[in-house]
CSV table of C-alpha atoms in Angstrom, one decimal:
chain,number,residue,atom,x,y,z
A,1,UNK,CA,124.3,277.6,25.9
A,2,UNK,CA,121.0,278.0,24.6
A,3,UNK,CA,120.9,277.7,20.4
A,4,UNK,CA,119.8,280.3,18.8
A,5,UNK,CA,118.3,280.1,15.1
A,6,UNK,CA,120.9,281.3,12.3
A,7,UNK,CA,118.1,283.8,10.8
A,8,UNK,CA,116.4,286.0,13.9
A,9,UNK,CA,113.8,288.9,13.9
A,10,UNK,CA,114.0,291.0,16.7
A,11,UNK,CA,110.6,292.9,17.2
A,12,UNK,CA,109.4,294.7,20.2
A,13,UNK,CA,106.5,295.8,22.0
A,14,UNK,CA,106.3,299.3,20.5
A,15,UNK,CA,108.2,301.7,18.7
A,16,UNK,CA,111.2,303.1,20.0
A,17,UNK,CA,111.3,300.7,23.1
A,18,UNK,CA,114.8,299.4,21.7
A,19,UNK,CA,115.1,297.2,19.2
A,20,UNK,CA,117.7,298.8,17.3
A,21,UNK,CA,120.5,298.7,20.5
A,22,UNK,CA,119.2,295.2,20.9
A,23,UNK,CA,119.5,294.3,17.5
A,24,UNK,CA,123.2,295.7,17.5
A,25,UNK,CA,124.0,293.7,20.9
A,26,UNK,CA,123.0,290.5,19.5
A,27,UNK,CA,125.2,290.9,16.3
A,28,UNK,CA,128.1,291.9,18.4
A,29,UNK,CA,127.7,288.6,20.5
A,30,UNK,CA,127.1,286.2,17.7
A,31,UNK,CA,128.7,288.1,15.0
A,32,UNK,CA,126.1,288.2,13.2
A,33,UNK,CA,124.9,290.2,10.3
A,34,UNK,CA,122.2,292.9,10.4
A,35,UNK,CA,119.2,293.7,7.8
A,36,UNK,CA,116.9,296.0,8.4
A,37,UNK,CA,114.3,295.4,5.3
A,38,UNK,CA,112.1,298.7,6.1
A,39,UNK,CA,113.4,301.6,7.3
A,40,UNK,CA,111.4,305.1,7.8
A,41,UNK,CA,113.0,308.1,8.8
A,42,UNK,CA,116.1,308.0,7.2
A,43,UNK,CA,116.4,312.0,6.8
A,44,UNK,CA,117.7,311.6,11.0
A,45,UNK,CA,120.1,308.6,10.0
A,46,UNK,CA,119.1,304.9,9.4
A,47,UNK,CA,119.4,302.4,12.1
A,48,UNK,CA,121.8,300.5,9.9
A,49,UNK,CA,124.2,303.8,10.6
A,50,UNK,CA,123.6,302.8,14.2
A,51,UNK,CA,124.9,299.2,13.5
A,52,UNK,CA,127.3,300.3,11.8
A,53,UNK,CA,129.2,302.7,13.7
A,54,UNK,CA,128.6,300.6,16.9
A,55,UNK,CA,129.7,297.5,16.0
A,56,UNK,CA,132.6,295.5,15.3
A,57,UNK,CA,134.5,296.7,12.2
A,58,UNK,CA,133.6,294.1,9.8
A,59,UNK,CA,130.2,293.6,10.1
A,60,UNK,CA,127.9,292.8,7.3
A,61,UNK,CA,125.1,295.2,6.7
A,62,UNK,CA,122.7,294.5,4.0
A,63,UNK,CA,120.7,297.3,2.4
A,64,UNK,CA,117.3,297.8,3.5
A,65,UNK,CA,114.7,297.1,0.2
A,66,UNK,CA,112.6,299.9,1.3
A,67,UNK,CA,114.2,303.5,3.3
A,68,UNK,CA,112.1,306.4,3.4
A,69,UNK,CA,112.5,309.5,4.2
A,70,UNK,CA,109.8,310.5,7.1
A,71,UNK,CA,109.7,309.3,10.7
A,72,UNK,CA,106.1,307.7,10.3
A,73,UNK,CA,104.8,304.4,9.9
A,74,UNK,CA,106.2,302.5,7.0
A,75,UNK,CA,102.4,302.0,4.9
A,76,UNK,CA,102.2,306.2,5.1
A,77,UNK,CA,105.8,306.7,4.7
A,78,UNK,CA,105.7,305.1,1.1
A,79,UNK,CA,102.6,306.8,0.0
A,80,UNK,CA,104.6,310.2,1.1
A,81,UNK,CA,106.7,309.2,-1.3
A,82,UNK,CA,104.3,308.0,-4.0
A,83,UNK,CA,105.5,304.4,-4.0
A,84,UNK,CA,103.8,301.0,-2.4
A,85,UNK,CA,105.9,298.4,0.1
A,86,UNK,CA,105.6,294.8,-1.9
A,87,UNK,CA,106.3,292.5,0.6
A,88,UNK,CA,106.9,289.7,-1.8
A,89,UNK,CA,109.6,291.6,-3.4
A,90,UNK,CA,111.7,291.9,0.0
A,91,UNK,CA,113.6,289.1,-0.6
A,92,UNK,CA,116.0,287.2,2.5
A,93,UNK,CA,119.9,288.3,2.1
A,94,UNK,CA,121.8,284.8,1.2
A,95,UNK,CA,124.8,284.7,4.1
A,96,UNK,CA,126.6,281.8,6.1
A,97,UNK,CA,126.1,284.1,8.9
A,98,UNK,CA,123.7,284.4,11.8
A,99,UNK,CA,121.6,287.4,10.3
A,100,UNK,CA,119.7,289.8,12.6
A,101,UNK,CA,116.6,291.0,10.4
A,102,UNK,CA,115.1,294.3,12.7
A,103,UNK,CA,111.7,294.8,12.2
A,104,UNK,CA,109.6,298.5,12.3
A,105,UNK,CA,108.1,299.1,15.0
A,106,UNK,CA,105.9,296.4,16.7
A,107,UNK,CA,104.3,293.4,14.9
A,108,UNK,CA,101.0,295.2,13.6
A,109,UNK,CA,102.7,298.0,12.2
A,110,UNK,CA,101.5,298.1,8.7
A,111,UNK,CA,103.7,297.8,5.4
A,112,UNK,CA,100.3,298.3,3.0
A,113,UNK,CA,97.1,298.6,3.5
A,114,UNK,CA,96.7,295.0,3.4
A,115,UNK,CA,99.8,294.3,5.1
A,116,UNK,CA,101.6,294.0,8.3
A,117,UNK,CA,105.4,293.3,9.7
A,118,UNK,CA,103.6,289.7,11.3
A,119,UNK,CA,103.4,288.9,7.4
A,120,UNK,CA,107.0,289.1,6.9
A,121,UNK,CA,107.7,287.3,9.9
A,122,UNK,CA,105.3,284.1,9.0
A,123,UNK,CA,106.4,284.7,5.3
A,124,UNK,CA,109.8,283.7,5.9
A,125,UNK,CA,109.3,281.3,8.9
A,126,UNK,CA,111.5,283.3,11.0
A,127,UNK,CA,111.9,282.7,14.7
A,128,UNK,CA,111.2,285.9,16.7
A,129,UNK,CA,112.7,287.6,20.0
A,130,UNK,CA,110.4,290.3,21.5
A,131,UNK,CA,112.0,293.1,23.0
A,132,UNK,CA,110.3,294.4,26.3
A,133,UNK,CA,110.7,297.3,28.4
A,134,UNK,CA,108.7,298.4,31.7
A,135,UNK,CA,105.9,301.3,31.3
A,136,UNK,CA,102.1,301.4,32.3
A,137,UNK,CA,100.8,298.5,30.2
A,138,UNK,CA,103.7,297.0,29.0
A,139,UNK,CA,102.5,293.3,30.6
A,140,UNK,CA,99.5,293.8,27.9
A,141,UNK,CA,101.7,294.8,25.3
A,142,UNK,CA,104.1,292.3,25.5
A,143,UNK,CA,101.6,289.3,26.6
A,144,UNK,CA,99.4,290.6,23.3
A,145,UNK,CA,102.4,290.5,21.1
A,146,UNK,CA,103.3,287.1,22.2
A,147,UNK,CA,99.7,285.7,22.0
A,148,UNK,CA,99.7,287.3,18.1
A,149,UNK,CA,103.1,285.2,17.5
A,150,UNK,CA,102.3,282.4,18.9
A,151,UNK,CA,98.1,282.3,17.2
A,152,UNK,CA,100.2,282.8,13.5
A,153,UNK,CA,102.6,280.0,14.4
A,154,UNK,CA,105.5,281.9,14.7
A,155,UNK,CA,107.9,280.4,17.0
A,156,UNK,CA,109.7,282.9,19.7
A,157,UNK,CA,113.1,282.0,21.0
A,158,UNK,CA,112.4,284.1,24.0
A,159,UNK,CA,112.3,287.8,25.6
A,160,UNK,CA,114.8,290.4,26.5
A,161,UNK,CA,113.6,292.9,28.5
A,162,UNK,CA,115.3,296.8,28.0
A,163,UNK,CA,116.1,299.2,31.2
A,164,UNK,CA,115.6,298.8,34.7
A,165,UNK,CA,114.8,295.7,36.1
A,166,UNK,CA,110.9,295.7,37.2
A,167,UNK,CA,110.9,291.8,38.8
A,168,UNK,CA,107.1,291.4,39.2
A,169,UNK,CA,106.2,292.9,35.8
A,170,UNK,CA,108.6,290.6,34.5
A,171,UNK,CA,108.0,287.2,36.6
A,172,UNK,CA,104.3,287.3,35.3
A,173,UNK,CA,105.1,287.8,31.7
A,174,UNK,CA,107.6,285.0,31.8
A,175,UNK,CA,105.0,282.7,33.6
A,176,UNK,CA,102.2,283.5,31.4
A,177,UNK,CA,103.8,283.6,28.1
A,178,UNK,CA,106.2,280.5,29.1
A,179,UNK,CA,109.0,281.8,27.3
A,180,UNK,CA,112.9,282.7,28.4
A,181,UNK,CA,114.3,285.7,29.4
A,182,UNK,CA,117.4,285.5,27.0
A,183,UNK,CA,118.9,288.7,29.0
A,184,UNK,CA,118.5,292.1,30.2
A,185,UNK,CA,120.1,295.0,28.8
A,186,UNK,CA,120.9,298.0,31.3
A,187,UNK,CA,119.4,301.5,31.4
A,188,UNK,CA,121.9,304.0,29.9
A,189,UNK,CA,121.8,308.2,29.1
A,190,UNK,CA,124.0,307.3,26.1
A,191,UNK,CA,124.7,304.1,23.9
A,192,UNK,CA,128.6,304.6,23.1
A,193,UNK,CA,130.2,301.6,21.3
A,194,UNK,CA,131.8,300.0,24.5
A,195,UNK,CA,128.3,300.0,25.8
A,196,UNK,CA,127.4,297.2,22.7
A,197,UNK,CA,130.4,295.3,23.8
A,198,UNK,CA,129.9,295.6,27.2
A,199,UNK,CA,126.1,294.3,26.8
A,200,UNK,CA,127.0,291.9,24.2
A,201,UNK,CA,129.2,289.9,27.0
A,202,UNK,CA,126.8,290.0,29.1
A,203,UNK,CA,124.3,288.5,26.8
A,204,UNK,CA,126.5,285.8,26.0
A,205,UNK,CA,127.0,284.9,29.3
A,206,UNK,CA,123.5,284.7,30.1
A,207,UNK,CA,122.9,282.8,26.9
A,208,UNK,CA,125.5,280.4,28.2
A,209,UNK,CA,123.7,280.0,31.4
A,210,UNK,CA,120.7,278.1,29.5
């Protein structure tokens, strides 16, 4: 089974490509816990309420330093609310657990006008998985994404790729990029909690095949 890192940041090609399902299936199959450390559009629910309610009953969540309000980018979301995102202030939760740290949005998205969520990332030397999923430039995306890891020394543990299987998309991103798919997570209308368990073992089982 492959060995992933105890701390892990999932971040993804763009927004809402799914991060925060991912984010929940890998916590169910390591039994992990989740941090989300920015979190914008809170006034529709956090995606630590996702976590939450979708995975197993005692899970550790650990509060978010910064939740706003609006559904916007995190740098504009704070100056909506006349505040500023510090980054050296967002400090690692201490836990013997594997801990799942979500990131907003992709890896450019900024947190201040000077910076971005790569910062965080390189900050606190965190290995990274990159979430894919298939649309009309998603090779660029998630090739670029990888190349920007990889140029600030951030080590990536691998890929998982979100929806339906697209086979060539996917065989030259592996080969160019080098990396592991870590799993595939299935297309669904609606993620329901047996979904995350359902996935979860799946995931394992593909981790197991490393």
């Amino acid at each position: 089974m492959i060995a992933l890192p105890k701390r892990i940041f999932v971040t993804g090609i763009d927004t809402n490509i799914g991060k925060t399902v991912i984010s929940a299936i890998l916590c169910e199959a390591l039994k992990a816990d989740y941090w989300k450390p920015v979190q914008s559009g809170s006034v529709e629910g956090t995606d630590s309420d996702f976590v939450r309610r979708h995975c197993f009953e005692n899970i550790v969540i650990h509060p978010s330093a910064y939740c706003f309000k609006e559904p916007v980018s995190p740098h504009l979301a704070a100056k909506k609310e006349n505040t500023r995102i510090e980054p050296d202030k967002i400090k690692i939760p201490q836990t013997k657990n594997t801990l799942v740290i979500e990131g907003a949005g992709g890896i450019m998205v900024p947190l201040n006008d000077e910076s971005v969520i790569l910062d965080l990332i390189v900050d606190w030397e965190t290995p990274a998985i990159v979430v894919s999923k298939n649309y009309l430039g998603s090779i660029n995306h998630t090739i670029l994404t990888c190349e920007m890891l990889n140029a600030a020394g951030v080590e990536i543990s691998g890929i998982i790729f979100n929806g339906e299987p697209t086979p060539s998309s996917e065989e030259y991103i592996l080969n160019y990029t080098n990396l592991p798919m870590l799993g595939r997570i299935e297309q669904t209308e609606k993620v329901e909690r047996k979904f995350i368990q359902t996935q979860a073992e799946k995931l394992r089982k593909q981790l197991e095949m490393f």
